[in-house]
mmCIF file with all atom_site columns, C-alpha atoms in Angstrom:
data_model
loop_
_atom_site.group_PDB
_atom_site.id
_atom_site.type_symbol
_atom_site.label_atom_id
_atom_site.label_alt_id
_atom_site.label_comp_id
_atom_site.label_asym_id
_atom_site.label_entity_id
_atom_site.label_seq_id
_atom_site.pdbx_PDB_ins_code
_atom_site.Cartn_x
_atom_site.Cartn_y
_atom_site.Cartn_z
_atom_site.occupancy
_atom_site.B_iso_or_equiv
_atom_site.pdbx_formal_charge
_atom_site.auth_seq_id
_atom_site.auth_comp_id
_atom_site.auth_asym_id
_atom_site.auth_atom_id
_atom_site.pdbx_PDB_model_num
ATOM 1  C CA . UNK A 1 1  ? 0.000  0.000  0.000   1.00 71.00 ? 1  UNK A CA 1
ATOM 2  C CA . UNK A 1 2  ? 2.707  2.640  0.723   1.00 78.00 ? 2  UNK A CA 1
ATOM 3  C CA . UNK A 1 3  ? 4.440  2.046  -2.419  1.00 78.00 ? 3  UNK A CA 1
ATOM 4  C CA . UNK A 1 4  ? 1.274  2.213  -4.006  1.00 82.00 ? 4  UNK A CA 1
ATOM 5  C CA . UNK A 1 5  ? 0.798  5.900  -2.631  1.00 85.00 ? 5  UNK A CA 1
ATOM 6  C CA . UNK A 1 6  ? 4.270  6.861  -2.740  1.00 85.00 ? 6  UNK A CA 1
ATOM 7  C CA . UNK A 1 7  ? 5.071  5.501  -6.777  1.00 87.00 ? 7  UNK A CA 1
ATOM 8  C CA . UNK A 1 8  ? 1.881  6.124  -8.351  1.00 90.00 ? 8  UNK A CA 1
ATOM 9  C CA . UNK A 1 9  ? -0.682 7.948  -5.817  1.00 92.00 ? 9  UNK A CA 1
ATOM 10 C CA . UNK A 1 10 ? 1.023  11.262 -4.739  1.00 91.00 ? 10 UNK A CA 1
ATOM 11 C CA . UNK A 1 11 ? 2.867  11.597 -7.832  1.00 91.00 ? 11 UNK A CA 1
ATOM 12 C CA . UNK A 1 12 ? -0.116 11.745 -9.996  1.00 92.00 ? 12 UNK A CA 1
ATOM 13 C CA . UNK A 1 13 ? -1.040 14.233 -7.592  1.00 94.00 ? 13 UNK A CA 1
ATOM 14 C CA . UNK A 1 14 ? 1.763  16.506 -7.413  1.00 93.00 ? 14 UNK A CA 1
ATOM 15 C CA . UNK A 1 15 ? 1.578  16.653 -11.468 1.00 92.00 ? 15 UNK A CA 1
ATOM 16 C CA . UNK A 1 16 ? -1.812 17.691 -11.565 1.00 92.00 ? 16 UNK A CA 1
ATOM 17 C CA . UNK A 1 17 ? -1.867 20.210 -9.147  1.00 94.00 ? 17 UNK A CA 1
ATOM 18 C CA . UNK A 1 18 ? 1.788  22.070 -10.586 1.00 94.00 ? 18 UNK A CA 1
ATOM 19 C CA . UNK A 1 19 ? 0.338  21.521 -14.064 1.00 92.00 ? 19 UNK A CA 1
ATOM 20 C CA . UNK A 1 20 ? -1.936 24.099 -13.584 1.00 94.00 ? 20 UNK A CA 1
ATOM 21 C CA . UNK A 1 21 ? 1.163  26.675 -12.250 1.00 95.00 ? 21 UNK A CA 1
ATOM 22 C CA . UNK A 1 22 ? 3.692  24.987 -14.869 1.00 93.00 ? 22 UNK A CA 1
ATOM 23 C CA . UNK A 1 23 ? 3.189  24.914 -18.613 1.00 92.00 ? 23 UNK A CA 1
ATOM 24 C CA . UNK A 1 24 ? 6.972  24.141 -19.757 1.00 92.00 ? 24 UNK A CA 1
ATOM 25 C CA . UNK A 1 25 ? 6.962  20.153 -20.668 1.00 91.00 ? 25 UNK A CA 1
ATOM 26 C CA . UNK A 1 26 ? 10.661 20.392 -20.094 1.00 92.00 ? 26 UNK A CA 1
ATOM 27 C CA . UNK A 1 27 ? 10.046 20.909 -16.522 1.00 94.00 ? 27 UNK A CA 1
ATOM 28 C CA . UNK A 1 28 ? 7.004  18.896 -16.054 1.00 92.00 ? 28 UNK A CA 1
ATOM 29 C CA . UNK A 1 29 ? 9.293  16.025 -17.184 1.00 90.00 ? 29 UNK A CA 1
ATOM 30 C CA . UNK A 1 30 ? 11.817 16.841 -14.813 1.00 92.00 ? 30 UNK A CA 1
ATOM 31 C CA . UNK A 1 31 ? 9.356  17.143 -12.048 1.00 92.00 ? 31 UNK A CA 1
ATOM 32 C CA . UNK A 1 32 ? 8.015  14.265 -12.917 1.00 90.00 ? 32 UNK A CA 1
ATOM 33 C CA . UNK A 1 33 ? 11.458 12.266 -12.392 1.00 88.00 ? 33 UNK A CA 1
ATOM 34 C CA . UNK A 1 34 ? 11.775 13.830 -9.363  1.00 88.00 ? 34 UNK A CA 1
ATOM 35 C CA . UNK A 1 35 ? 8.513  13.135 -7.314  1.00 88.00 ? 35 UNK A CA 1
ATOM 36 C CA . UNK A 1 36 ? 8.222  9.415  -9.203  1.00 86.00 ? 36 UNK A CA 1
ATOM 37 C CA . UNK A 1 37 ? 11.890 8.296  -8.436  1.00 85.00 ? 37 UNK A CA 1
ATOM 38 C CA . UNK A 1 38 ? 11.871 5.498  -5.501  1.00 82.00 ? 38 UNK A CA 1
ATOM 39 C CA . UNK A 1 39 ? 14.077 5.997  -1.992  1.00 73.00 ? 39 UNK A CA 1
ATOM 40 C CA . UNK A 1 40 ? 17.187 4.600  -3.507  1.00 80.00 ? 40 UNK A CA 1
ATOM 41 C CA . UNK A 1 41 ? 20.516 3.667  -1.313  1.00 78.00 ? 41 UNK A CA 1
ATOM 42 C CA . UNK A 1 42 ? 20.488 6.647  1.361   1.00 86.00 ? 42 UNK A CA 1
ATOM 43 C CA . UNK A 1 43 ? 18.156 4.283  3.373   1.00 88.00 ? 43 UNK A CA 1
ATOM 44 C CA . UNK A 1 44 ? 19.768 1.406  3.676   1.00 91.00 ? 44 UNK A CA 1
ATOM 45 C CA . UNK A 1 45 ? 23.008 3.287  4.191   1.00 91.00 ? 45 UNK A CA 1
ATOM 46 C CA . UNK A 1 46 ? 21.290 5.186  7.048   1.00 92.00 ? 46 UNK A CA 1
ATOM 47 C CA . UNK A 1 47 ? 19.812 2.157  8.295   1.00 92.00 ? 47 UNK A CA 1
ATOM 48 C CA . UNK A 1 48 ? 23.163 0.767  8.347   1.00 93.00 ? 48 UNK A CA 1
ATOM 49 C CA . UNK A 1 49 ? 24.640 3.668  10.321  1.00 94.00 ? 49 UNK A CA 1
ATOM 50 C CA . UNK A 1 50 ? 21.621 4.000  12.658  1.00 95.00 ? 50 UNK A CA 1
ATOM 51 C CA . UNK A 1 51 ? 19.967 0.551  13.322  1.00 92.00 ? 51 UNK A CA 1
ATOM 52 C CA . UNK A 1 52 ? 22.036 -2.344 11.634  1.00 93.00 ? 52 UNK A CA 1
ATOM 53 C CA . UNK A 1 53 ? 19.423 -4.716 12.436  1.00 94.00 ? 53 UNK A CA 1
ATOM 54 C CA . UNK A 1 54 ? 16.879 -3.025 10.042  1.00 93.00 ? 54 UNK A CA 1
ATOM 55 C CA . UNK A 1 55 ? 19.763 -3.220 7.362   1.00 93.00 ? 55 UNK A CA 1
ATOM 56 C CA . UNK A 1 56 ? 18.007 -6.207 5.060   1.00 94.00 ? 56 UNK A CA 1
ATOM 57 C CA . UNK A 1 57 ? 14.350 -4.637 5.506   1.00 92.00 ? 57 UNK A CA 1
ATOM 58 C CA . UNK A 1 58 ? 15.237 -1.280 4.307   1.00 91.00 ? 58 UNK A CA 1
ATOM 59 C CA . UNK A 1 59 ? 17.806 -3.241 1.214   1.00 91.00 ? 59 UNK A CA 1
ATOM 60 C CA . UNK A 1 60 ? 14.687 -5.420 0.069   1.00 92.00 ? 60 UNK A CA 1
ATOM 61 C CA . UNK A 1 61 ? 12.519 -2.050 0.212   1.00 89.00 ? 61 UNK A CA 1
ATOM 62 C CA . UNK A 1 62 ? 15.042 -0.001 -1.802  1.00 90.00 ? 62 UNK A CA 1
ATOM 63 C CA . UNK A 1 63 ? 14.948 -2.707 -4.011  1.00 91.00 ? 63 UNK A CA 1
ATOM 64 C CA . UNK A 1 64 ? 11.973 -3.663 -4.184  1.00 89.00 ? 64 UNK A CA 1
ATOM 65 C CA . UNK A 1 65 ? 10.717 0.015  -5.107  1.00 88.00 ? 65 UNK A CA 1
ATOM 66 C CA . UNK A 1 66 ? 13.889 0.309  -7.713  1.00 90.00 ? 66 UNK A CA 1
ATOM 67 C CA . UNK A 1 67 ? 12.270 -2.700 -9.789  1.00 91.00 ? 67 UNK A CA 1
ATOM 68 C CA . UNK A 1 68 ? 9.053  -1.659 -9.270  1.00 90.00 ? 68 UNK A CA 1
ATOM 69 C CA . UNK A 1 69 ? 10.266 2.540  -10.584 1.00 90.00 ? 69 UNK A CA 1
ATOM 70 C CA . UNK A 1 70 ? 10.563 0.711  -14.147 1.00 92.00 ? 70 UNK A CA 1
ATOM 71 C CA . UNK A 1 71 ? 6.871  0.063  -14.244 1.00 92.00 ? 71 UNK A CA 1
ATOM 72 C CA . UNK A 1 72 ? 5.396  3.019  -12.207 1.00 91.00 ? 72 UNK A CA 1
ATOM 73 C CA . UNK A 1 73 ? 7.616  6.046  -13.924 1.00 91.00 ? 73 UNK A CA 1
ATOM 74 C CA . UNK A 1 74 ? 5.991  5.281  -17.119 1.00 92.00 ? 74 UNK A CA 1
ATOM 75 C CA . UNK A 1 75 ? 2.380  4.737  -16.074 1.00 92.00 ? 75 UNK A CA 1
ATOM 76 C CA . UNK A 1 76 ? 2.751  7.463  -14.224 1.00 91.00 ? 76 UNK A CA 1
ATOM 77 C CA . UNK A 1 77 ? 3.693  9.968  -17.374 1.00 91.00 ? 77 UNK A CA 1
ATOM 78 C CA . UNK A 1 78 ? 0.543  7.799  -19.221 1.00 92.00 ? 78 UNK A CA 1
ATOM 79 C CA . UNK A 1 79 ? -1.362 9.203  -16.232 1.00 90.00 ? 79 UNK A CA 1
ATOM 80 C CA . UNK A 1 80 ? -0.689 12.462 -16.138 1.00 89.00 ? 80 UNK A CA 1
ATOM 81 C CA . UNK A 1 81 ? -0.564 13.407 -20.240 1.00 88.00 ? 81 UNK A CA 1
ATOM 82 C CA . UNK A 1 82 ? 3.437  13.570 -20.262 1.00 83.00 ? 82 UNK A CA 1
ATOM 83 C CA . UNK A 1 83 ? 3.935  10.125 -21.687 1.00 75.00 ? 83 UNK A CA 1
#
């Protein structure tokens, strides 16, 4: 459920409220990239650093939402008129 919200939810959201402030594609695009992107490896490292024994849950969840950013970026773009 959260990387339901956080991939494809509030993304979809974010577009289609700063559509109506943005008009450049250009920066749509990059917006886009940048509210659509999953956590990547600053989490694990920090879980690492901060509570080794959460190490492996936050690797599989980095992971996890890496894979998952191949499916999600793009249906996310279909979703919002940029793809």
């Amino acid at each position: 459920a959260y990387m339901l919200g956080k991939m494809i939810v509030l993304p979809v959201v974010i577009m289609f409220i700063m559509k109506a402030f943005i008009s450049d594609p250009l920066m749509l695009g990059v917006l886009l990239a940048a509210v659509s992107t999953p956590a990547g490896a600053a989490i694990p490292l920090l879980a690492q650093a901060l509570n080794p024994k959460r190490y492996p849950l936050a690797l599989k969840g980095a992971t996890f939402t890496t894979l998952a950013a191949v499916f999600t970026m793009p249906l996310v773009a279909i979703l919002t008129g940029l793809g």
